[in-house]
Amino acid sequence: MLPLKKILAPTDFSEPSYAALDHAVELAAHFDAELCLLHVVPFSSGSPADFTGMTAVMTAGPSDAERREDARRLLHEVAATRVPPSLTMRYEVKMGYADKEIACLAAAENCDLLVIATHGLSGWRHMVFGSVAEAIVRQARCPVLTVHATPIAEEATPAGISAAGEMKRERVPC
């Protein structure tokens, strides 16, 4: 495994994924490894993968091609602002289910490490939807570094927010 030669850093353009990207950038710089940024555009409603029964629900909105192009533009911006030009870096946009596309790209590219954020899902959302990071840990063939992110404000309970509106982070004894 060491030294690392190729690191995959998926992003959903959230702050937690940027925190994970910062770790990936630091590791890539330390090991002089190639960094691959990835964003997976989810299937839109009405795409062939979303058929339920005999009809698909069609929604008005950007086409898949437009959504892929928007993601490509955002990835370019992220790379320009968060990745030093001294690193060997490239980025890819895939369409599909995030966990499957991330695991497949990591395997196809023979990545030495995958760095992904945990978004701190809790309660019913975690029970119903699970976590992309959890699925990646189960599916990936390479080691996975999960970066614990502070839960986003909408996931926090009122007890988890300070009077100033800031998230309180409690340490749990081991």
PDB file of C-alpha atoms in Angstrom:
ATOM      1  CA  MET A   1       0.000   0.000   0.000  1.00  0.00           C
ATOM      2  CA  LEU A   2       2.714   2.509   0.842  1.00  0.00           C
ATOM      3  CA  PRO A   3       3.858   4.610  -0.817  1.00  0.00           C
ATOM      4  CA  LEU A   4       0.573   5.866  -2.183  1.00  0.00           C
ATOM      5  CA  LYS A   5       0.570   6.483  -5.936  1.00  0.00           C
ATOM      6  CA  LYS A   6      -3.086   7.272  -6.687  1.00  0.00           C
ATOM      7  CA  ILE A   7      -5.705   8.782  -4.370  1.00  0.00           C
ATOM      8  CA  LEU A   8      -9.402   9.099  -5.199  1.00  0.00           C
ATOM      9  CA  ALA A   9     -11.349  11.943  -3.562  1.00  0.00           C
ATOM     10  CA  PRO A  10     -15.063  11.971  -4.365  1.00  0.00           C
ATOM     11  CA  THR A  11     -16.950  15.206  -3.704  1.00  0.00           C
ATOM     12  CA  ASP A  12     -20.585  16.216  -3.602  1.00  0.00           C
ATOM     13  CA  PHE A  13     -19.573  19.899  -3.336  1.00  0.00           C
ATOM     14  CA  SER A  14     -20.458  20.020   0.359  1.00  0.00           C
ATOM     15  CA  GLU A  15     -18.255  21.415   3.118  1.00  0.00           C
ATOM     16  CA  PRO A  16     -17.696  17.933   4.619  1.00  0.00           C
ATOM     17  CA  SER A  17     -16.463  16.655   1.246  1.00  0.00           C
ATOM     18  CA  TYR A  18     -14.100  19.642   1.021  1.00  0.00           C
ATOM     19  CA  ALA A  19     -12.707  18.718   4.458  1.00  0.00           C
ATOM     20  CA  ALA A  20     -12.002  15.215   3.124  1.00  0.00           C
ATOM     21  CA  LEU A  21     -10.470  16.724  -0.024  1.00  0.00           C
ATOM     22  CA  ASP A  22      -8.091  18.768   2.132  1.00  0.00           C
ATOM     23  CA  HIS A  23      -6.843  15.508   3.691  1.00  0.00           C
ATOM     24  CA  ALA A  24      -6.519  13.896   0.263  1.00  0.00           C
ATOM     25  CA  VAL A  25      -4.529  16.881  -1.019  1.00  0.00           C
ATOM     26  CA  GLU A  26      -2.178  16.707   1.966  1.00  0.00           C
ATOM     27  CA  LEU A  27      -1.617  12.976   1.478  1.00  0.00           C
ATOM     28  CA  ALA A  28      -1.101  13.381  -2.274  1.00  0.00           C
ATOM     29  CA  ALA A  29       1.481  16.101  -1.645  1.00  0.00           C
ATOM     30  CA  HIS A  30       3.273  14.026   0.993  1.00  0.00           C
ATOM     31  CA  PHE A  31       3.489  10.904  -1.167  1.00  0.00           C
ATOM     32  CA  ASP A  32       3.764  12.726  -4.517  1.00  0.00           C
ATOM     33  CA  ALA A  33       0.666  10.782  -5.560  1.00  0.00           C
ATOM     34  CA  GLU A  34      -1.801  11.487  -8.352  1.00  0.00           C
ATOM     35  CA  LEU A  35      -5.078  12.913  -7.065  1.00  0.00           C
ATOM     36  CA  CYS A  36      -8.312  12.066  -8.832  1.00  0.00           C
ATOM     37  CA  LEU A  37     -11.390  14.141  -8.009  1.00  0.00           C
ATOM     38  CA  LEU A  38     -14.761  12.577  -8.735  1.00  0.00           C
ATOM     39  CA  HIS A  39     -18.324  13.799  -8.676  1.00  0.00           C
ATOM     40  CA  VAL A  40     -21.222  11.459  -9.337  1.00  0.00           C
ATOM     41  CA  VAL A  41     -24.318  13.088 -10.794  1.00  0.00           C
ATOM     42  CA  PRO A  42     -27.341  11.155  -9.538  1.00  0.00           C
ATOM     43  CA  PHE A  43     -29.862   9.840 -12.019  1.00  0.00           C
ATOM     44  CA  SER A  44     -32.657  12.320 -12.592  1.00  0.00           C
ATOM     45  CA  SER A  45     -36.228  11.256 -12.038  1.00  0.00           C
ATOM     46  CA  GLY A  46     -37.458   9.569 -15.140  1.00  0.00           C
ATOM     47  CA  SER A  47     -34.118   8.169 -16.209  1.00  0.00           C
ATOM     48  CA  PRO A  48     -34.169   4.509 -17.251  1.00  0.00           C
ATOM     49  CA  ALA A  49     -32.663   3.470 -13.902  1.00  0.00           C
ATOM     50  CA  ASP A  50     -35.575   5.043 -12.020  1.00  0.00           C
ATOM     51  CA  PHE A  51     -38.467   3.153 -13.622  1.00  0.00           C
ATOM     52  CA  THR A  52     -40.871   1.929 -10.981  1.00  0.00           C
ATOM     53  CA  GLY A  53     -43.584  -0.149 -12.503  1.00  0.00           C
ATOM     54  CA  MET A  54     -44.710   0.765 -15.990  1.00  0.00           C
ATOM     55  CA  THR A  55     -44.062   4.516 -16.087  1.00  0.00           C
ATOM     56  CA  ALA A  56     -41.371   6.891 -14.998  1.00  0.00           C
ATOM     57  CA  VAL A  57     -42.035  10.256 -13.438  1.00  0.00           C
ATOM     58  CA  MET A  58     -40.725  12.973 -15.714  1.00  0.00           C
ATOM     59  CA  THR A  59     -39.682  16.253 -14.159  1.00  0.00           C
ATOM     60  CA  ALA A  60     -38.922  19.559 -15.780  1.00  0.00           C
ATOM     61  CA  GLY A  61     -35.370  20.629 -15.151  1.00  0.00           C
ATOM     62  CA  PRO A  62     -31.889  20.509 -16.570  1.00  0.00           C
ATOM     63  CA  SER A  63     -31.038  17.619 -18.836  1.00  0.00           C
ATOM     64  CA  ASP A  64     -28.517  14.994 -17.774  1.00  0.00           C
ATOM     65  CA  ALA A  65     -26.001  16.529 -20.175  1.00  0.00           C
ATOM     66  CA  GLU A  66     -26.497  19.955 -18.585  1.00  0.00           C
ATOM     67  CA  ARG A  67     -26.156  18.510 -15.090  1.00  0.00           C
ATOM     68  CA  ARG A  68     -22.937  16.726 -16.100  1.00  0.00           C
ATOM     69  CA  GLU A  69     -21.554  19.925 -17.603  1.00  0.00           C
ATOM     70  CA  ASP A  70     -22.463  21.902 -14.454  1.00  0.00           C
ATOM     71  CA  ALA A  71     -20.672  19.288 -12.349  1.00  0.00           C
ATOM     72  CA  ARG A  72     -17.628  19.411 -14.647  1.00  0.00           C
ATOM     73  CA  ARG A  73     -17.515  23.213 -14.283  1.00  0.00           C
ATOM     74  CA  LEU A  74     -17.809  22.996 -10.493  1.00  0.00           C
ATOM     75  CA  LEU A  75     -15.098  20.328 -10.313  1.00  0.00           C
ATOM     76  CA  HIS A  76     -12.819  22.553 -12.364  1.00  0.00           C
ATOM     77  CA  GLU A  77     -13.440  25.410  -9.905  1.00  0.00           C
ATOM     78  CA  VAL A  78     -12.813  23.145  -6.910  1.00  0.00           C
ATOM     79  CA  ALA A  79      -9.582  21.900  -8.457  1.00  0.00           C
ATOM     80  CA  ALA A  80      -8.430  25.437  -9.222  1.00  0.00           C
ATOM     81  CA  THR A  81      -9.129  26.717  -5.717  1.00  0.00           C
ATOM     82  CA  ARG A  82      -8.372  23.730  -3.466  1.00  0.00           C
ATOM     83  CA  VAL A  83      -5.639  21.732  -5.207  1.00  0.00           C
ATOM     84  CA  PRO A  84      -2.137  23.185  -5.521  1.00  0.00           C
ATOM     85  CA  PRO A  85      -0.908  23.327  -9.127  1.00  0.00           C
ATOM     86  CA  SER A  86       2.180  21.341  -8.094  1.00  0.00           C
ATOM     87  CA  LEU A  87       0.059  18.183  -7.656  1.00  0.00           C
ATOM     88  CA  THR A  88      -0.685  15.773 -10.465  1.00  0.00           C
ATOM     89  CA  MET A  89      -4.471  15.929 -10.585  1.00  0.00           C
ATOM     90  CA  ARG A  90      -7.389  15.117 -12.808  1.00  0.00           C
ATOM     91  CA  TYR A  91     -11.124  15.015 -12.364  1.00  0.00           C
ATOM     92  CA  GLU A  92     -14.017  12.951 -13.618  1.00  0.00           C
ATOM     93  CA  VAL A  93     -17.772  13.232 -13.657  1.00  0.00           C
ATOM     94  CA  LYS A  94     -19.843  10.045 -13.692  1.00  0.00           C
ATOM     95  CA  MET A  95     -23.582   9.535 -13.677  1.00  0.00           C
ATOM     96  CA  GLY A  96     -25.266   6.932 -11.527  1.00  0.00           C
ATOM     97  CA  TYR A  97     -25.385   5.764  -7.952  1.00  0.00           C
ATOM     98  CA  ALA A  98     -22.600   7.401  -5.957  1.00  0.00           C
ATOM     99  CA  ASP A  99     -21.438   4.332  -4.017  1.00  0.00           C
ATOM    100  CA  LYS A 100     -21.263   2.091  -7.071  1.00  0.00           C
ATOM    101  CA  GLU A 101     -19.557   4.662  -9.312  1.00  0.00           C
ATOM    102  CA  ILE A 102     -16.982   5.563  -6.637  1.00  0.00           C
ATOM    103  CA  ALA A 103     -16.123   1.929  -5.908  1.00  0.00           C
ATOM    104  CA  CYS A 104     -15.945   1.073  -9.634  1.00  0.00           C
ATOM    105  CA  LEU A 105     -13.646   3.994 -10.457  1.00  0.00           C
ATOM    106  CA  ALA A 106     -11.382   3.182  -7.496  1.00  0.00           C
ATOM    107  CA  ALA A 107     -11.056  -0.400  -8.768  1.00  0.00           C
ATOM    108  CA  ALA A 108     -10.674   0.536 -12.449  1.00  0.00           C
ATOM    109  CA  GLU A 109      -7.968   3.081 -11.644  1.00  0.00           C
ATOM    110  CA  ASN A 110      -6.191   0.811  -9.150  1.00  0.00           C
ATOM    111  CA  CYS A 111      -6.380   3.526  -6.514  1.00  0.00           C
ATOM    112  CA  ASP A 112      -4.230   3.032  -3.447  1.00  0.00           C
ATOM    113  CA  LEU A 113      -6.536   5.049  -1.201  1.00  0.00           C
ATOM    114  CA  LEU A 114     -10.024   6.497  -1.269  1.00  0.00           C
ATOM    115  CA  VAL A 115     -10.688   9.547   0.951  1.00  0.00           C
ATOM    116  CA  ILE A 116     -14.353  10.307   1.662  1.00  0.00           C
ATOM    117  CA  ALA A 117     -16.300  12.373   4.169  1.00  0.00           C
ATOM    118  CA  THR A 118     -18.874  11.078   6.564  1.00  0.00           C
ATOM    119  CA  HIS A 119     -21.759  13.501   6.639  1.00  0.00           C
ATOM    120  CA  GLY A 120     -22.944  12.624  10.113  1.00  0.00           C
ATOM    121  CA  LEU A 121     -26.369  11.355   9.105  1.00  0.00           C
ATOM    122  CA  SER A 122     -28.328  10.415  12.175  1.00  0.00           C
ATOM    123  CA  GLY A 123     -31.708   9.183  13.252  1.00  0.00           C
ATOM    124  CA  TRP A 124     -34.287   8.105  10.724  1.00  0.00           C
ATOM    125  CA  ARG A 125     -32.385   9.438   7.683  1.00  0.00           C
ATOM    126  CA  HIS A 126     -29.471   7.115   8.388  1.00  0.00           C
ATOM    127  CA  MET A 127     -31.793   4.152   9.013  1.00  0.00           C
ATOM    128  CA  VAL A 128     -33.702   4.767   5.773  1.00  0.00           C
ATOM    129  CA  PHE A 129     -30.948   5.900   3.414  1.00  0.00           C
ATOM    130  CA  GLY A 130     -27.753   4.611   4.997  1.00  0.00           C
ATOM    131  CA  SER A 131     -24.573   6.362   4.073  1.00  0.00           C
ATOM    132  CA  VAL A 132     -22.559   6.549   0.887  1.00  0.00           C
ATOM    133  CA  ALA A 133     -19.385   6.396   2.989  1.00  0.00           C
ATOM    134  CA  GLU A 134     -20.644   3.249   4.716  1.00  0.00           C
ATOM    135  CA  ALA A 135     -21.409   1.613   1.378  1.00  0.00           C
ATOM    136  CA  ILE A 136     -17.974   2.591   0.042  1.00  0.00           C
ATOM    137  CA  VAL A 137     -16.218   1.023   3.024  1.00  0.00           C
ATOM    138  CA  ARG A 138     -18.083  -2.225   2.251  1.00  0.00           C
ATOM    139  CA  GLN A 139     -17.598  -2.155  -1.542  1.00  0.00           C
ATOM    140  CA  ALA A 140     -14.169  -0.661  -2.184  1.00  0.00           C
ATOM    141  CA  ARG A 141     -11.228  -2.950  -2.849  1.00  0.00           C
ATOM    142  CA  CYS A 142      -8.696  -0.370  -1.650  1.00  0.00           C
ATOM    143  CA  PRO A 143      -8.294   1.159   1.806  1.00  0.00           C
ATOM    144  CA  VAL A 144     -10.793   3.907   2.615  1.00  0.00           C
ATOM    145  CA  LEU A 145     -10.026   6.887   4.820  1.00  0.00           C
ATOM    146  CA  THR A 146     -13.225   8.358   6.204  1.00  0.00           C
ATOM    147  CA  VAL A 147     -13.050  11.921   7.438  1.00  0.00           C
ATOM    148  CA  HIS A 148     -15.609  12.645  10.121  1.00  0.00           C
ATOM    149  CA  ALA A 149     -17.367  15.891   9.394  1.00  0.00           C
ATOM    150  CA  THR A 150     -19.367  18.019  11.758  1.00  0.00           C
ATOM    151  CA  PRO A 151     -23.059  17.360  11.101  1.00  0.00           C
ATOM    152  CA  ILE A 152     -24.680  19.941   8.887  1.00  0.00           C
ATOM    153  CA  ALA A 153     -27.006  22.364  10.650  1.00  0.00           C
ATOM    154  CA  GLU A 154     -30.220  20.876   9.299  1.00  0.00           C
ATOM    155  CA  GLU A 155     -29.256  17.475  10.712  1.00  0.00           C
ATOM    156  CA  ALA A 156     -28.561  18.876  14.172  1.00  0.00           C
ATOM    157  CA  THR A 157     -31.073  18.869  16.961  1.00  0.00           C
ATOM    158  CA  PRO A 158     -31.836  22.122  18.762  1.00  0.00           C
ATOM    159  CA  ALA A 159     -29.866  20.795  21.748  1.00  0.00           C
ATOM    160  CA  GLY A 160     -26.828  20.522  19.466  1.00  0.00           C
ATOM    161  CA  ILE A 161     -26.816  24.210  18.570  1.00  0.00           C
ATOM    162  CA  SER A 162     -25.329  26.916  20.772  1.00  0.00           C
ATOM    163  CA  ALA A 163     -27.098  30.166  21.590  1.00  0.00           C
ATOM    164  CA  ALA A 164     -24.988  31.837  18.879  1.00  0.00           C
ATOM    165  CA  GLY A 165     -26.318  29.373  16.319  1.00  0.00           C
ATOM    166  CA  GLU A 166     -23.037  27.436  16.122  1.00  0.00           C
ATOM    167  CA  MET A 167     -22.804  23.670  16.229  1.00  0.00           C
ATOM    168  CA  LYS A 168     -21.668  22.223  19.543  1.00  0.00           C
ATOM    169  CA  ARG A 169     -19.399  19.245  19.238  1.00  0.00           C
ATOM    170  CA  GLU A 170     -19.355  16.814  22.108  1.00  0.00           C
ATOM    171  CA  ARG A 171     -16.569  14.367  22.706  1.00  0.00           C
ATOM    172  CA  VAL A 172     -17.718  10.854  23.390  1.00  0.00           C
ATOM    173  CA  PRO A 173     -15.508   8.887  25.781  1.00  0.00           C
ATOM    174  CA  CYS A 174     -13.969   5.782  24.270  1.00  0.00           C
TER     175      CYS A 174
END
